[in-house]
Amino acid sequence: ALITGSIDVRGVASPAAGGAYVVGSFQGTVTFNPSGVPQPMTSAGNDDAFFARYSSGLAFQFARRIVTGSPRNRARKLVISPVSGDAIIVGVTRSNLIGASDDAGRITISIGPNDSTYMAGFNPTTADVNWAKGVVSNGDNEPERTAISSDGSQISLFCGAVLAATF
């Protein structure tokens, strides 16, 4: 990414077909695909979460803002569902809308008054959100000590440092 703002990559995963999925957050303006047609994105707040996809030859395919509309939206972890193939993303937000602003299927989640942890499944071809769940909290949550695990039939989320949460 060509950067005129800042970017924080937090998760990379490789699907069975090859390539790479990348998640993180950015501030200011960043340009994905610097070697082709640039796709600049400018954050709407302090941080906007993004999901990017690259082919097996690491050619840029797309980058989309997946959470926006509040001062702090971060994608922190990424795993590929062995069942659905969804890109499962865990992050923190102060927004109750998960999904890109042009995604007609945006999902409203329950959140607390401060930072809340979310887990959402995104279509890896379009980056549209398929499902999402929020963790309601009265404190600040930052899922740095979060693990996502899969046994082939289900996805498990293990949170550390979640304050006063309701699932």
Short mmCIF file of C-alpha atoms in Angstrom, two decimals:
data_model
loop_
_atom_site.label_atom_id
_atom_site.label_comp_id
_atom_site.label_asym_id
_atom_site.label_seq_id
_atom_site.Cartn_x
_atom_site.Cartn_y
_atom_site.Cartn_z
CA ALA A 1 0.00 0.00 0.00
CA LEU A 2 1.21 3.49 -0.78
CA ILE A 3 0.66 5.39 2.42
CA THR A 4 -0.13 9.06 3.01
CA GLY A 5 -1.82 8.11 6.28
CA SER A 6 -0.98 5.10 8.41
CA ILE A 7 -1.85 1.43 8.15
CA ASP A 8 -1.80 -1.32 10.78
CA VAL A 9 -1.90 -4.87 9.36
CA ARG A 10 -3.02 -7.34 12.04
CA GLY A 11 -4.05 -10.48 10.21
CA VAL A 12 -3.01 -12.43 7.12
CA ALA A 13 -4.45 -15.76 6.00
CA SER A 14 -4.02 -17.94 2.92
CA PRO A 15 -7.08 -19.70 1.50
CA ALA A 16 -6.77 -23.22 0.10
CA ALA A 17 -6.90 -21.84 -3.46
CA GLY A 18 -3.86 -19.66 -2.76
CA GLY A 19 -3.41 -15.93 -2.44
CA ALA A 20 -3.72 -13.88 0.70
CA TYR A 21 -6.38 -12.13 2.75
CA VAL A 22 -5.20 -9.16 4.80
CA VAL A 23 -7.03 -7.29 7.59
CA GLY A 24 -6.16 -4.31 9.74
CA SER A 25 -7.00 -0.66 10.17
CA PHE A 26 -5.91 2.60 8.61
CA GLN A 27 -5.97 6.34 9.24
CA GLY A 28 -5.85 9.11 6.69
CA THR A 29 -5.52 8.03 3.06
CA VAL A 30 -3.91 4.78 1.95
CA THR A 31 -3.64 3.45 -1.59
CA PHE A 32 -3.89 -0.27 -2.15
CA ASN A 33 -2.52 -1.70 -5.42
CA PRO A 34 0.38 0.69 -5.98
CA SER A 35 1.56 -1.19 -9.10
CA GLY A 36 -1.81 -1.08 -10.90
CA VAL A 37 -4.82 1.17 -10.88
CA PRO A 38 -4.68 2.81 -7.43
CA GLN A 39 -7.61 2.30 -5.09
CA PRO A 40 -7.24 5.05 -2.49
CA MET A 41 -9.36 4.94 0.66
CA THR A 42 -9.67 7.73 3.19
CA SER A 43 -10.69 6.93 6.75
CA ALA A 44 -13.93 8.38 8.04
CA GLY A 45 -12.72 8.51 11.64
CA ASN A 46 -9.53 7.86 13.57
CA ASP A 47 -9.40 4.23 12.40
CA ASP A 48 -11.32 2.30 9.77
CA ALA A 49 -11.08 -1.49 9.52
CA PHE A 50 -10.26 -3.00 6.11
CA PHE A 51 -10.24 -6.37 4.34
CA ALA A 52 -7.99 -6.82 1.28
CA ARG A 53 -7.55 -9.76 -1.06
CA TYR A 54 -4.60 -10.72 -3.27
CA SER A 55 -4.43 -13.53 -5.86
CA SER A 56 -2.11 -16.55 -5.74
CA GLY A 57 0.42 -14.44 -7.70
CA LEU A 58 -0.14 -11.70 -5.07
CA ALA A 59 -1.85 -9.44 -7.59
CA PHE A 60 -4.24 -6.99 -5.94
CA GLN A 61 -7.93 -7.97 -6.22
CA PHE A 62 -9.77 -5.63 -3.85
CA ALA A 63 -9.69 -3.71 -0.59
CA ARG A 64 -12.84 -2.68 1.26
CA ARG A 65 -13.58 -0.74 4.39
CA ILE A 66 -15.53 -3.21 6.56
CA VAL A 67 -16.31 -1.13 9.66
CA THR A 68 -16.62 2.65 9.74
CA GLY A 69 -18.69 5.44 11.22
CA SER A 70 -17.10 5.82 14.64
CA PRO A 71 -13.77 7.09 15.95
CA ARG A 72 -12.24 3.64 16.42
CA ASN A 73 -12.74 0.56 14.23
CA ARG A 74 -10.02 -2.03 14.12
CA ALA A 75 -9.72 -5.50 12.60
CA ARG A 76 -7.39 -7.55 14.80
CA LYS A 77 -7.53 -11.26 13.91
CA LEU A 78 -8.37 -13.33 10.83
CA VAL A 79 -9.07 -17.01 10.17
CA ILE A 80 -10.68 -18.79 7.23
CA SER A 81 -13.69 -20.93 8.10
CA PRO A 82 -13.08 -24.55 7.04
CA VAL A 83 -16.86 -24.99 6.73
CA SER A 84 -18.09 -21.93 4.80
CA GLY A 85 -14.84 -20.45 3.52
CA ASP A 86 -15.80 -17.13 5.15
CA ALA A 87 -13.06 -14.78 6.28
CA ILE A 88 -13.76 -14.64 10.04
CA ILE A 89 -12.57 -11.32 11.44
CA VAL A 90 -12.38 -10.25 15.08
CA GLY A 91 -11.89 -6.61 15.98
CA VAL A 92 -12.93 -3.70 18.14
CA THR A 93 -15.41 -0.98 17.29
CA ARG A 94 -17.56 1.83 18.60
CA SER A 95 -19.87 1.44 15.60
CA ASN A 96 -22.92 -0.80 15.62
CA LEU A 97 -22.79 -1.35 11.83
CA ILE A 98 -20.62 -4.13 10.44
CA GLY A 99 -20.04 -4.26 6.68
CA ALA A 100 -18.87 -1.89 3.96
CA SER A 101 -20.88 1.29 3.44
CA ASP A 102 -21.92 0.03 -0.01
CA ASP A 103 -22.85 -3.43 1.33
CA ALA A 104 -26.66 -3.69 1.26
CA GLY A 105 -26.42 -6.52 3.81
CA ARG A 106 -24.77 -4.47 6.58
CA ILE A 107 -25.56 -5.93 9.99
CA THR A 108 -26.40 -4.01 13.16
CA ILE A 109 -24.79 -5.45 16.28
CA SER A 110 -25.23 -4.71 19.97
CA ILE A 111 -22.35 -2.75 21.47
CA GLY A 112 -21.61 -0.92 24.70
CA PRO A 113 -20.83 2.76 25.23
CA ASN A 114 -17.09 2.24 24.73
CA ASP A 115 -14.97 -0.11 22.64
CA SER A 116 -16.75 -3.40 21.94
CA THR A 117 -15.36 -6.58 20.44
CA TYR A 118 -17.00 -7.97 17.31
CA MET A 119 -16.67 -11.20 15.33
CA ALA A 120 -17.97 -11.31 11.77
CA GLY A 121 -17.90 -13.58 8.74
CA PHE A 122 -17.21 -11.98 5.37
CA ASN A 123 -17.62 -13.40 1.87
CA PRO A 124 -14.02 -13.73 0.62
CA THR A 125 -15.03 -12.96 -2.98
CA THR A 126 -16.99 -9.75 -2.38
CA ALA A 127 -16.08 -8.76 1.22
CA ASP A 128 -19.81 -8.49 1.98
CA VAL A 129 -20.68 -9.37 5.58
CA ASN A 130 -22.54 -12.68 6.02
CA TRP A 131 -23.01 -12.55 9.81
CA ALA A 132 -21.79 -10.58 12.80
CA LYS A 133 -21.94 -10.68 16.60
CA GLY A 134 -20.97 -8.00 19.09
CA VAL A 135 -19.82 -8.30 22.69
CA VAL A 136 -21.65 -5.67 24.76
CA SER A 137 -19.30 -4.07 27.26
CA ASN A 138 -19.33 -1.20 29.72
CA GLY A 139 -15.55 -0.97 29.60
CA ASP A 140 -12.95 -0.59 26.87
CA ASN A 141 -12.16 -3.81 25.03
CA GLU A 142 -9.14 -4.37 22.85
CA PRO A 143 -9.02 -7.98 21.66
CA GLU A 144 -5.23 -8.16 21.61
CA ARG A 145 -5.36 -11.35 23.64
CA THR A 146 -7.96 -12.98 21.44
CA ALA A 147 -7.59 -16.34 19.78
CA ILE A 148 -9.75 -17.80 17.04
CA SER A 149 -9.72 -21.55 16.65
CA SER A 150 -11.46 -24.03 14.38
CA ASP A 151 -11.90 -27.77 14.70
CA GLY A 152 -13.30 -28.09 11.17
CA SER A 153 -16.94 -27.84 12.21
CA GLN A 154 -17.13 -24.71 14.33
CA ILE A 155 -15.26 -21.51 15.13
CA SER A 156 -14.38 -20.70 18.74
CA LEU A 157 -13.52 -17.24 20.03
CA PHE A 158 -11.46 -16.87 23.18
CA CYS A 159 -11.29 -13.33 24.56
CA GLY A 160 -8.84 -11.95 27.04
CA ALA A 161 -9.15 -8.58 28.76
CA VAL A 162 -12.86 -8.06 28.11
CA LEU A 163 -14.34 -5.89 30.83
CA ALA A 164 -17.94 -6.25 32.04
CA ALA A 165 -19.14 -8.09 28.93
CA THR A 166 -22.46 -9.64 27.96
CA PHE A 167 -22.47 -12.16 25.12
#
